[in-house]
Short mmCIF file of C-alpha atoms in Angstrom, two decimals:
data_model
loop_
_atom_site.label_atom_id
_atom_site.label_comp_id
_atom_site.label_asym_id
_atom_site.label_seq_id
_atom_site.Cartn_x
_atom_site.Cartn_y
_atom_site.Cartn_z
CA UNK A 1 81.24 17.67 79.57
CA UNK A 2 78.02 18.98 80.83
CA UNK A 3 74.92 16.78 80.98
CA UNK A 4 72.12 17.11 78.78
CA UNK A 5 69.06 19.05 80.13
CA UNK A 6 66.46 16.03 80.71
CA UNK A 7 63.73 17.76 82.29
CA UNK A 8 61.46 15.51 83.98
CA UNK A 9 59.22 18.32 85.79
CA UNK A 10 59.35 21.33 83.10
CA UNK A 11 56.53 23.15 84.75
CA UNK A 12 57.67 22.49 88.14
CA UNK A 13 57.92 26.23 88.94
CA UNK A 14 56.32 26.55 91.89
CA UNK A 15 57.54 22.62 93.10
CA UNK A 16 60.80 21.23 94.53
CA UNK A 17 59.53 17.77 94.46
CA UNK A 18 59.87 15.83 91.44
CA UNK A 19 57.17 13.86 89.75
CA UNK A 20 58.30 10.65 92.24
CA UNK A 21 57.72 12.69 94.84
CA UNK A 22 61.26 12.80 95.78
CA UNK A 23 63.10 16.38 97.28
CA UNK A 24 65.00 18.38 94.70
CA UNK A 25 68.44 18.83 95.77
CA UNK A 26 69.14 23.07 95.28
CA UNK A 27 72.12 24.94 94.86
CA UNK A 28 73.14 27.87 97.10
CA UNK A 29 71.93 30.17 94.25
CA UNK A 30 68.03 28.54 94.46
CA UNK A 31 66.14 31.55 96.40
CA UNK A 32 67.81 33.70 93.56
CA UNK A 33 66.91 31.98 90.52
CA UNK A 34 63.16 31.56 92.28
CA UNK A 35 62.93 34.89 93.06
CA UNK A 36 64.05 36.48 89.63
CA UNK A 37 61.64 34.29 87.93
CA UNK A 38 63.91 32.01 86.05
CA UNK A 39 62.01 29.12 84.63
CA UNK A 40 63.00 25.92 87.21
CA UNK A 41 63.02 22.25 85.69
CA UNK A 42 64.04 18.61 87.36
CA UNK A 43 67.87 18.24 86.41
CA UNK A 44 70.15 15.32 87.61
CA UNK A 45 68.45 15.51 91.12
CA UNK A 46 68.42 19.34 91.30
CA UNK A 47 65.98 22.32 90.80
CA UNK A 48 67.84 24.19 88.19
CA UNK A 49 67.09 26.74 86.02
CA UNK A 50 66.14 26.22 81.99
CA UNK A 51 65.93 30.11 81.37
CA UNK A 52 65.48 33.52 83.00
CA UNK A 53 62.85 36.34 81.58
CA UNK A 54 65.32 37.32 79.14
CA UNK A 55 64.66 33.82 77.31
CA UNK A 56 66.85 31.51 75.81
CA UNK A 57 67.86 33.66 72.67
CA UNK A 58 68.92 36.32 74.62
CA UNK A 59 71.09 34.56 76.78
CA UNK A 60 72.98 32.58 74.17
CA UNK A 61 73.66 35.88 72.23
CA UNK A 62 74.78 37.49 75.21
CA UNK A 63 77.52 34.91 75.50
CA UNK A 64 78.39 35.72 72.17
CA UNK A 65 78.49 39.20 72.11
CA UNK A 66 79.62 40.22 75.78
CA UNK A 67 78.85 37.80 79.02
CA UNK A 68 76.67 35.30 80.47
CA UNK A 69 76.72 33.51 83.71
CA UNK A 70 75.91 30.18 84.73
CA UNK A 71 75.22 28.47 87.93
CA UNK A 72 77.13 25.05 87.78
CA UNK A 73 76.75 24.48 91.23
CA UNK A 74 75.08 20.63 90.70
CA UNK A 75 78.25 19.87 88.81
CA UNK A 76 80.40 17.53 91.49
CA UNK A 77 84.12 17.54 92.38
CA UNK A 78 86.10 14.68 93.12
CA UNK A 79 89.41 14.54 94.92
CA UNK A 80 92.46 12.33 94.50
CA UNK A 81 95.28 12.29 96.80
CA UNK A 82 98.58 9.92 97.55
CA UNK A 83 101.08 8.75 96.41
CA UNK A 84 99.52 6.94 94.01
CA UNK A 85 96.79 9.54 92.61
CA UNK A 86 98.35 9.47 89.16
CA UNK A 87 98.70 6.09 88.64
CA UNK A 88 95.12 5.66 89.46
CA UNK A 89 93.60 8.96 87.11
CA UNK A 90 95.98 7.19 84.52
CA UNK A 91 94.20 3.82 84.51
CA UNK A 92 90.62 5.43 85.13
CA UNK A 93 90.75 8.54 82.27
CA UNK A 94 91.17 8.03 78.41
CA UNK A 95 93.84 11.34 78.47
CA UNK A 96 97.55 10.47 79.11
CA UNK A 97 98.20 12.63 82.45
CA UNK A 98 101.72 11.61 82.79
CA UNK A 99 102.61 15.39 81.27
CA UNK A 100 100.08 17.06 82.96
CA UNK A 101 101.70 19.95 84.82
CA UNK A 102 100.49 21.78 88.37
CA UNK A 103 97.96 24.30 86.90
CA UNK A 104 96.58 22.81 83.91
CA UNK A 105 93.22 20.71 83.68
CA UNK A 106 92.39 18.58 81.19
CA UNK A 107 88.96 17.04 79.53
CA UNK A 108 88.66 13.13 78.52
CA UNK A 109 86.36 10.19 80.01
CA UNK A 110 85.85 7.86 83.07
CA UNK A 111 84.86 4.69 80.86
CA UNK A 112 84.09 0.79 82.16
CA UNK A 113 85.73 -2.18 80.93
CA UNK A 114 83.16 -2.29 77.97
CA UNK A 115 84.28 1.07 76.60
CA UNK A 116 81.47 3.14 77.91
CA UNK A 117 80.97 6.12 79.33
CA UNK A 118 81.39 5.83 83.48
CA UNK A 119 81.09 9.94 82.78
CA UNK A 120 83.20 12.49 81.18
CA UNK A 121 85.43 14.74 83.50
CA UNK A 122 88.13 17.05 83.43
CA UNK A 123 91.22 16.44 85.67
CA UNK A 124 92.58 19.33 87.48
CA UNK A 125 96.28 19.32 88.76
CA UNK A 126 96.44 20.60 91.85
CA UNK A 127 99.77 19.85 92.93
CA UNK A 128 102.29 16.27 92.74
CA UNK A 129 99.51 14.08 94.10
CA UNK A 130 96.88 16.08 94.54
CA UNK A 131 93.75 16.45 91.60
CA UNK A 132 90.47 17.50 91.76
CA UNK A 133 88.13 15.89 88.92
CA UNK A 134 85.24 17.47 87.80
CA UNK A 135 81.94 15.22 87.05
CA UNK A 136 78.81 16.07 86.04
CA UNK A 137 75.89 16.65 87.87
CA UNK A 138 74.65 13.46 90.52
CA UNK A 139 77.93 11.80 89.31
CA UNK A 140 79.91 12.67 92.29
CA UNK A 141 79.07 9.39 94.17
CA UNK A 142 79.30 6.91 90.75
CA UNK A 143 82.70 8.08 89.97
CA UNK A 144 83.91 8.35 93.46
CA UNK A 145 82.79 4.48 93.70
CA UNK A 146 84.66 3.43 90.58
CA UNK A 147 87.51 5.54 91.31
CA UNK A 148 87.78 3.56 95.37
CA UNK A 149 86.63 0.10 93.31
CA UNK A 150 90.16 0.21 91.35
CA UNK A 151 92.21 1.87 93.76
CA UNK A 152 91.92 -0.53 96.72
CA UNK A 153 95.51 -1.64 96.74
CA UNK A 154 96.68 1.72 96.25
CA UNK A 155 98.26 4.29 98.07
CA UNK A 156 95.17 6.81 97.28
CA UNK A 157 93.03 9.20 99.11
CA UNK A 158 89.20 9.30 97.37
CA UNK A 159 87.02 11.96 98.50
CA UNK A 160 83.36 12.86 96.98
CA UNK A 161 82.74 16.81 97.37
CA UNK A 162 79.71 16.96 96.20
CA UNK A 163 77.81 19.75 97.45
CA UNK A 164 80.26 21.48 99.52
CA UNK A 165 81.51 23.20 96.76
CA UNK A 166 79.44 26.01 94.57
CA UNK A 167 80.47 26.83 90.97
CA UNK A 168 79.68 29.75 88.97
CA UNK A 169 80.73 30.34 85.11
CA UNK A 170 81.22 33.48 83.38
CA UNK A 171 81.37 32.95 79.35
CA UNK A 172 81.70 35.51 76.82
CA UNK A 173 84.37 37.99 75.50
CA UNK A 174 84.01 40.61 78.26
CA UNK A 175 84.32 37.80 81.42
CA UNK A 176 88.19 38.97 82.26
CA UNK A 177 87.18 42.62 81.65
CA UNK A 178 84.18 42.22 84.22
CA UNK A 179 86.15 40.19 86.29
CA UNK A 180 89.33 42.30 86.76
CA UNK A 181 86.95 44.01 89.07
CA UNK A 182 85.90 41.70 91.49
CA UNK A 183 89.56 39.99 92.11
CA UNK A 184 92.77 41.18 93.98
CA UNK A 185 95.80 41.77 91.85
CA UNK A 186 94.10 40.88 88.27
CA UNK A 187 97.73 42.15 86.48
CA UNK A 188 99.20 38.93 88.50
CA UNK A 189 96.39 36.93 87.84
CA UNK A 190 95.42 37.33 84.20
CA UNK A 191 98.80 37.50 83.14
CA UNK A 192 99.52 34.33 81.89
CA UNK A 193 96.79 31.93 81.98
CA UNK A 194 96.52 29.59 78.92
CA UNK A 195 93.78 27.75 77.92
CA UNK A 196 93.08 24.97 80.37
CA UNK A 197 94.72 26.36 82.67
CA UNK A 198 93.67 27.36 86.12
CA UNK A 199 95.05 29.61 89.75
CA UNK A 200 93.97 29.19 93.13
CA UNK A 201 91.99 27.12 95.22
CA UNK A 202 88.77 27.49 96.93
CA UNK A 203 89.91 25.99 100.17
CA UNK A 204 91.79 28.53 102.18
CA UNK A 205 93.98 25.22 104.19
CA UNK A 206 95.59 25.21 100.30
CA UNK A 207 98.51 27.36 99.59
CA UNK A 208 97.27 27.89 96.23
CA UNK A 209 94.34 29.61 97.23
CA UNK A 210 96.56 32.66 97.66
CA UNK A 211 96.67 33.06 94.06
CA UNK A 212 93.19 34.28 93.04
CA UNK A 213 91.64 36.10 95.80
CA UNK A 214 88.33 38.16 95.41
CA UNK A 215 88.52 41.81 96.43
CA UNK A 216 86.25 40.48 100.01
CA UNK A 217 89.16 38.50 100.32
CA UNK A 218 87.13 34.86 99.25
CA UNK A 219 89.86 32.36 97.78
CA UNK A 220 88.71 31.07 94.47
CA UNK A 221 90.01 28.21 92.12
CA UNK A 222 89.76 30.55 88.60
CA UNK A 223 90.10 28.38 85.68
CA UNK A 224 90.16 29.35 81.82
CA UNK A 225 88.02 27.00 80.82
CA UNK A 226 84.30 26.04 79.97
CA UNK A 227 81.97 24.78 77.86
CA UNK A 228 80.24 27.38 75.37
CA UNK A 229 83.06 27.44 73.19
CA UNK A 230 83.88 31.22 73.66
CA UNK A 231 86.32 32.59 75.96
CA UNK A 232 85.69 32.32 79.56
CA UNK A 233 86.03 31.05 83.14
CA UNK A 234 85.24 28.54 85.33
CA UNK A 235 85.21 29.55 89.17
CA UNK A 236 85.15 27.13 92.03
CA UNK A 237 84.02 28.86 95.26
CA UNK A 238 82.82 28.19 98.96
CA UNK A 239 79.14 27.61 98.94
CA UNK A 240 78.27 30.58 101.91
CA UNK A 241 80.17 33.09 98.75
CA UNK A 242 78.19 31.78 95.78
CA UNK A 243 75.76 34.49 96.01
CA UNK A 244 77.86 37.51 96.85
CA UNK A 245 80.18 36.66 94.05
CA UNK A 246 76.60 35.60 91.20
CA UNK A 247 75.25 39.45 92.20
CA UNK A 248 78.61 41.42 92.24
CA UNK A 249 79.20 40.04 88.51
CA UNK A 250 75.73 41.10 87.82
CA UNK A 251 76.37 44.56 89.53
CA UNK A 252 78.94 45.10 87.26
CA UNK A 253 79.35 48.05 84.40
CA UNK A 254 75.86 47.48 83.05
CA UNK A 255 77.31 48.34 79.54
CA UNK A 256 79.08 44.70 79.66
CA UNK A 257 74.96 43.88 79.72
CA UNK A 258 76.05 40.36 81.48
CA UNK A 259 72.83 38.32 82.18
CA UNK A 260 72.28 34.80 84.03
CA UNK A 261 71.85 31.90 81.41
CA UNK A 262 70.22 28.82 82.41
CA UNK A 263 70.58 25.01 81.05
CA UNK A 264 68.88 26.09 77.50
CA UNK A 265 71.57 28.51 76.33
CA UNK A 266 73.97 25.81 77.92
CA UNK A 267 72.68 23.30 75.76
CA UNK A 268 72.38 25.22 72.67
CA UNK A 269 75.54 27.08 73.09
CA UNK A 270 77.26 23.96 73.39
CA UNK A 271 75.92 22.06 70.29
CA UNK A 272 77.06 24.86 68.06
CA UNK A 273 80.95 24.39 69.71
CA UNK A 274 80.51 20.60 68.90
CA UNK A 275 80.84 19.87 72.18
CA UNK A 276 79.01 16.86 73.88
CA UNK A 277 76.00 16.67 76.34
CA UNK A 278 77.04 13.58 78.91
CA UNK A 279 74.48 11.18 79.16
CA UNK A 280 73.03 11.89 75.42
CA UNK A 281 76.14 12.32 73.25
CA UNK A 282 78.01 10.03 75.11
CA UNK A 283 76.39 6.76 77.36
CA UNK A 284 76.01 3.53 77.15
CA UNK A 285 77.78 2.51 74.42
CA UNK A 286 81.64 2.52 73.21
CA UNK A 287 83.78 5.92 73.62
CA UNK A 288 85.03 5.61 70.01
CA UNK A 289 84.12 7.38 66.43
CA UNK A 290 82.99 10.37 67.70
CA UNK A 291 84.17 14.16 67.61
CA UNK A 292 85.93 14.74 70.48
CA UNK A 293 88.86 11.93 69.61
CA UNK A 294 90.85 14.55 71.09
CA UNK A 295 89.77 13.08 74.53
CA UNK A 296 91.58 9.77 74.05
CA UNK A 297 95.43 9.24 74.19
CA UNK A 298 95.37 8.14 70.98
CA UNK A 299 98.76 7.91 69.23
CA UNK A 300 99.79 10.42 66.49
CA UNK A 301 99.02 7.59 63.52
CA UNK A 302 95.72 6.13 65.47
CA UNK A 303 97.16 3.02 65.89
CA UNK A 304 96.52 2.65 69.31
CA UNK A 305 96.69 4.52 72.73
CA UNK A 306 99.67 5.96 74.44
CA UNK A 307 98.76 4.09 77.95
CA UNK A 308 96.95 1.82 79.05
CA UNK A 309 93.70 2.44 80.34
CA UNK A 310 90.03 0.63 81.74
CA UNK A 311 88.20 0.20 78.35
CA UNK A 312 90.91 0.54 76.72
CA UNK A 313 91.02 -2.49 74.47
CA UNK A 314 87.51 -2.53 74.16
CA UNK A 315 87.33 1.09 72.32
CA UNK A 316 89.72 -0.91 69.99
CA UNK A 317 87.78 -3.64 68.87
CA UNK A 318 85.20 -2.67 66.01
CA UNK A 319 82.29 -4.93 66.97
CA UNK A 320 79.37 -3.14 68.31
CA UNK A 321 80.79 0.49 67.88
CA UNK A 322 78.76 3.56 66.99
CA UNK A 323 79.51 6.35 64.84
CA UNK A 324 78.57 10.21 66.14
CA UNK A 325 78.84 12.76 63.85
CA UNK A 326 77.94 16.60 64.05
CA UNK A 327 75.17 17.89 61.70
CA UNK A 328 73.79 21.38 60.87
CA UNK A 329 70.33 22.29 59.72
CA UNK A 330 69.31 24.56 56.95
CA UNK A 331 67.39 26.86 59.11
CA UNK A 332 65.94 27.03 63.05
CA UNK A 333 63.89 23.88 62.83
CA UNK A 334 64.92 21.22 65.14
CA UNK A 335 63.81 17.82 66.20
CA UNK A 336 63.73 16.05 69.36
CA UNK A 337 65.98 13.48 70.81
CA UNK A 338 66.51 10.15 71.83
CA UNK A 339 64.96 6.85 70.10
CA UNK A 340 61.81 8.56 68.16
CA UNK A 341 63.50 10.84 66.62
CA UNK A 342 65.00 8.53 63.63
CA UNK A 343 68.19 9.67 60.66
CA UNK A 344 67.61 8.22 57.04
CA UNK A 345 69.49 8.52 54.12
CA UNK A 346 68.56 10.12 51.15
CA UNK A 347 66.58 7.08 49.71
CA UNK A 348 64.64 6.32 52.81
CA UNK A 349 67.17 3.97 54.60
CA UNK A 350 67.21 3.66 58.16
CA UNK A 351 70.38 5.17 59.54
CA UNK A 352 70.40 5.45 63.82
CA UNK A 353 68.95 7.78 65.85
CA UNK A 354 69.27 11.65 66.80
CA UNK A 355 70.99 11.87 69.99
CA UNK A 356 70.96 15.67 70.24
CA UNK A 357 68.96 18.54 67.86
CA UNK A 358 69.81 22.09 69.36
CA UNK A 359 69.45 25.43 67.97
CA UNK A 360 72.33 27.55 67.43
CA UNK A 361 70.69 31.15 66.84
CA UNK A 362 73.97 33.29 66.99
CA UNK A 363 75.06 31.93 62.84
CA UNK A 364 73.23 31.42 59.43
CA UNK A 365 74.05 30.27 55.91
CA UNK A 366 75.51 33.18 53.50
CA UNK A 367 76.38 31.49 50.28
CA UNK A 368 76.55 28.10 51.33
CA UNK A 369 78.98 29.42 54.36
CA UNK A 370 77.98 29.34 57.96
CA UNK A 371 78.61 32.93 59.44
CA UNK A 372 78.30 33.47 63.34
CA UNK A 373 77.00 37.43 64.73
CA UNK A 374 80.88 36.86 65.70
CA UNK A 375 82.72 36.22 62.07
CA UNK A 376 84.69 39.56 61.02
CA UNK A 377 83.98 38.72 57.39
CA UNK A 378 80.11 39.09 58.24
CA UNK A 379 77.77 40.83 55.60
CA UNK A 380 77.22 44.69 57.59
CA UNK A 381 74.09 43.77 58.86
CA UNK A 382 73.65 40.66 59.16
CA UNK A 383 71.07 39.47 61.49
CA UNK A 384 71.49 35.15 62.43
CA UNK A 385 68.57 33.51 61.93
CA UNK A 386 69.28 30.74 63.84
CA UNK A 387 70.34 27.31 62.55
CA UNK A 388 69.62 23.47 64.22
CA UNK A 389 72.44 21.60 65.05
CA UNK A 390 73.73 18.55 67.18
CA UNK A 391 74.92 15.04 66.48
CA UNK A 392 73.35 11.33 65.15
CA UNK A 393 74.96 8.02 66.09
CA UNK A 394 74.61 5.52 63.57
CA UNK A 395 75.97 2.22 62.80
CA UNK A 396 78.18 2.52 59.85
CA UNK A 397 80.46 5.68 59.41
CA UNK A 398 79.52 8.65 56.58
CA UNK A 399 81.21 10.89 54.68
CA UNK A 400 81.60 14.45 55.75
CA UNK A 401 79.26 16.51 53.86
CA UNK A 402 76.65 14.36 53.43
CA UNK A 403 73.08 15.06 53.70
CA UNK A 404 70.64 12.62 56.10
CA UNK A 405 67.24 13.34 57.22
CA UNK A 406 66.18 13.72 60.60
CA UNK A 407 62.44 12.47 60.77
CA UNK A 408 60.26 13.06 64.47
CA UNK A 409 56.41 11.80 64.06
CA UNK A 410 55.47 14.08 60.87
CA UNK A 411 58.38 16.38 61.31
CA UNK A 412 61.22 15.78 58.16
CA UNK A 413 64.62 17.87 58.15
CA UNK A 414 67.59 17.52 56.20
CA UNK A 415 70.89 18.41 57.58
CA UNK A 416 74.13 18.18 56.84
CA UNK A 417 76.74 16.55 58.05
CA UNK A 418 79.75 18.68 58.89
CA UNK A 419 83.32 18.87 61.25
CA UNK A 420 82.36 22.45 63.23
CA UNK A 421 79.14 24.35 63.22
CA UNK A 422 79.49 27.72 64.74
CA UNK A 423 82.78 29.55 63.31
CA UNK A 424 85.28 32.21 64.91
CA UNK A 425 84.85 31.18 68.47
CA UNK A 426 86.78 32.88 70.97
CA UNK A 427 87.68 30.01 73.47
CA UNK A 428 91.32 29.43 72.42
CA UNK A 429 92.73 32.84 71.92
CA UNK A 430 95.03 34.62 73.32
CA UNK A 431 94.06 36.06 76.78
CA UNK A 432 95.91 39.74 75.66
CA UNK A 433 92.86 39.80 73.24
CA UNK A 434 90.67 40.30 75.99
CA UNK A 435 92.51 42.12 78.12
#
């Protein structure tokens, strides 16, 4: 659900003002990230950082191979409370929560009555009529809005956290084993914990927050989820704690080699799981045709939705949908995005547009198979070369498998069009497998 990385002030390093002259909003983690060198960009209103010495290679490998860590603090949080807090999630999010149990989160999107993308969120059960949704980064006001514009009459509690919460995200098959060490009772903690699933609370007034304490005893809401497409967490924490908690995971068993990863390895990391950026993947246009159908209640023969919600019967009318597919490059070479970056078919034709053209450098092609530094069926040593990947939207669907050529000024790639890109990720296993 994360946004894409539009950097309006990429050499802003030594600047929190953007290029209107307007103050950058920073995270609790800013004097870190400044003093440790990482490369600082413009993102949704904040001074974030795009990469750290170590460079963007580095850090999406480390994800794959042991840890990385990522400061989501811009990210906003939304709360819902009353009697009516479900009814209202239920007509303003595209997943059926009616099953949703205390504990579990779930991702889908906050659409308008034309089908499009308000943003995309995941909903977080706290308790019987109590959430928490999760937004993306500036989006804590918007959402808050059209949350309060359809809940007037109800019984509902709306309140916009942005910015009194920090966020920090460890990613990578060694997060629980570097974690265990920073937490109270890990046994109890990591026991079960499915994926989507989350303990805690970062607010000490919650009796939840019991549940996952750190070993200074700092309540944290810990959940098993994330958006790299390899095993990980998600922790929600009191601001003042952000930067205790960002340099004890760093301080850990410098075997795990975890390292901070900024919005690049975000971005690319994310492409390869076929997972969308908001704002690029998903905008302005209808919620519909796309990869992650998953985040609609759609009914098991697609005939319709299992509720009823805002944009509902818009996403169901044809006219003046898009299709997004996935595609995968040959080799490293990438395009841009956005409008000048153009898709043809094979005989020249005019297809749509690129919407996002990432580089995936932990796989490669072995015998017309894509093989991630991850696959156990790996050639002994094989070294990834890196291959571009992402997703077009154009106006009539294709067939999987397809080629289509991405063209950027004089730049020409083909790419194929595919249903996953980066193979053997680690996201939905079993927790005992990390252990």
């Amino acid at each position: 659900m994360k946004d894409q990385t539009q950097v309006t002030n990429k050499n802003a390093k030594n600047s929190e003002v953007n290029t209107m002259g307007n103050m950058l909003k920073t995270t609790p983690l800013n004097r870190w990230h400044r003093e440790n060198n990482a490369n600082m960009a413009e993102f949704g209103g904040f001074d974030m950082p795009l990469w750290y010495e170590t460079g963007v290679k580095n850090e999406h490998l480390a994800v794959l191979e042991s840890a990385g860590i990522f400061d989501t603090s811009h990210m906003a949080c939304v709360t819902v409370r009353g009697n009516d807090a479900l009814a209202l999630l239920q007509r303003c999010h595209t997943r059926d929560l009616a099953s949703l149990a205390q504990g579990r989160c779930v991702y889908g999107a906050i659409l308008d009555e034309q089908g499009h993308t308000v943003d995309d969120a995941i909903v977080y059960c706290i308790g019987p009529g109590d959430f928490m949704v999760c937004v993306n980064a500036g989006m804590g006001a918007t959402v808050t809005a059209h949350l309060a514009g359809h809940g007037k009459k109800l019984d509902v509690v709306i309140k916009d956290l942005t910015g009194k919460i920090a966020k920090i995200d460890i990613q990578g098959k060694n997060s629980l084993r570097i974690l265990k060490h920073l937490i109270q009772s890990p046994e109890q903690v990591f026991d079960t914990m499915p994926y989507f699933s989350f303990k805690g609370h970062m607010d000490p007034a919650f009796s939840p927050s019991s549940q996952v304490v750190l070993t200074d005893g700092t309540p944290v809401l810990l959940s098993r989820s994330g958006y790299t497409g390899e095993f990980g967490f998600e922790i929600f924490i009191a601001p003042e704690k952000a930067v205790d908690l960002w340099t004890d995971i760093l301080g850990q068993d410098r075997s795990y080699n975890v390292i901070p990863c900024g919005l690049g390895a975000r971005d690319s990391l994310r492409a390869g799981a076929v997972l969308p950026l908001s704002h690029q993947d998903i905008g302005s246009w209808k919620f519909i045709n796309h990869p992650w159908m998953f985040a609609l209640s759609l009914k098991p023969d697609g005939s319709g939705f299992t509720k009823a919600f805002i944009g509902d019967k818009a996403l169901l009318d044809p006219k003046d949908a898009y299709y997004t597919h996935a595609f995968v490059g040959e080799n490293l070479r990438k395009v841009s995005s956005g409008q000048k970056a153009q898709v043809f078919d094979l005989e020249g034709n005019l297809l749509g547009n690129v919407l996002t053209c990432a580089t995936d450098m932990g796989i490669g092609w072995i015998d017309q198979k894509i093989i991630s530094i991850t696959s156990p069926d790996r050639p002994e040593g094989f070294v990834p070369k890196g291959l571009s990947c992402g997703f077009i939207r154009v106006k009539s669907p294709l067939e999987m498998g397809s080629k289509v050529v991405l063209k950027e000024n004089k730049r020409t790639l083909t790419v194929t069009l595919v249903t996953d890109v980066r193979p053997h990720r680690t996201a939905r296993q079993k927790i005992s497998n990390f252990i």
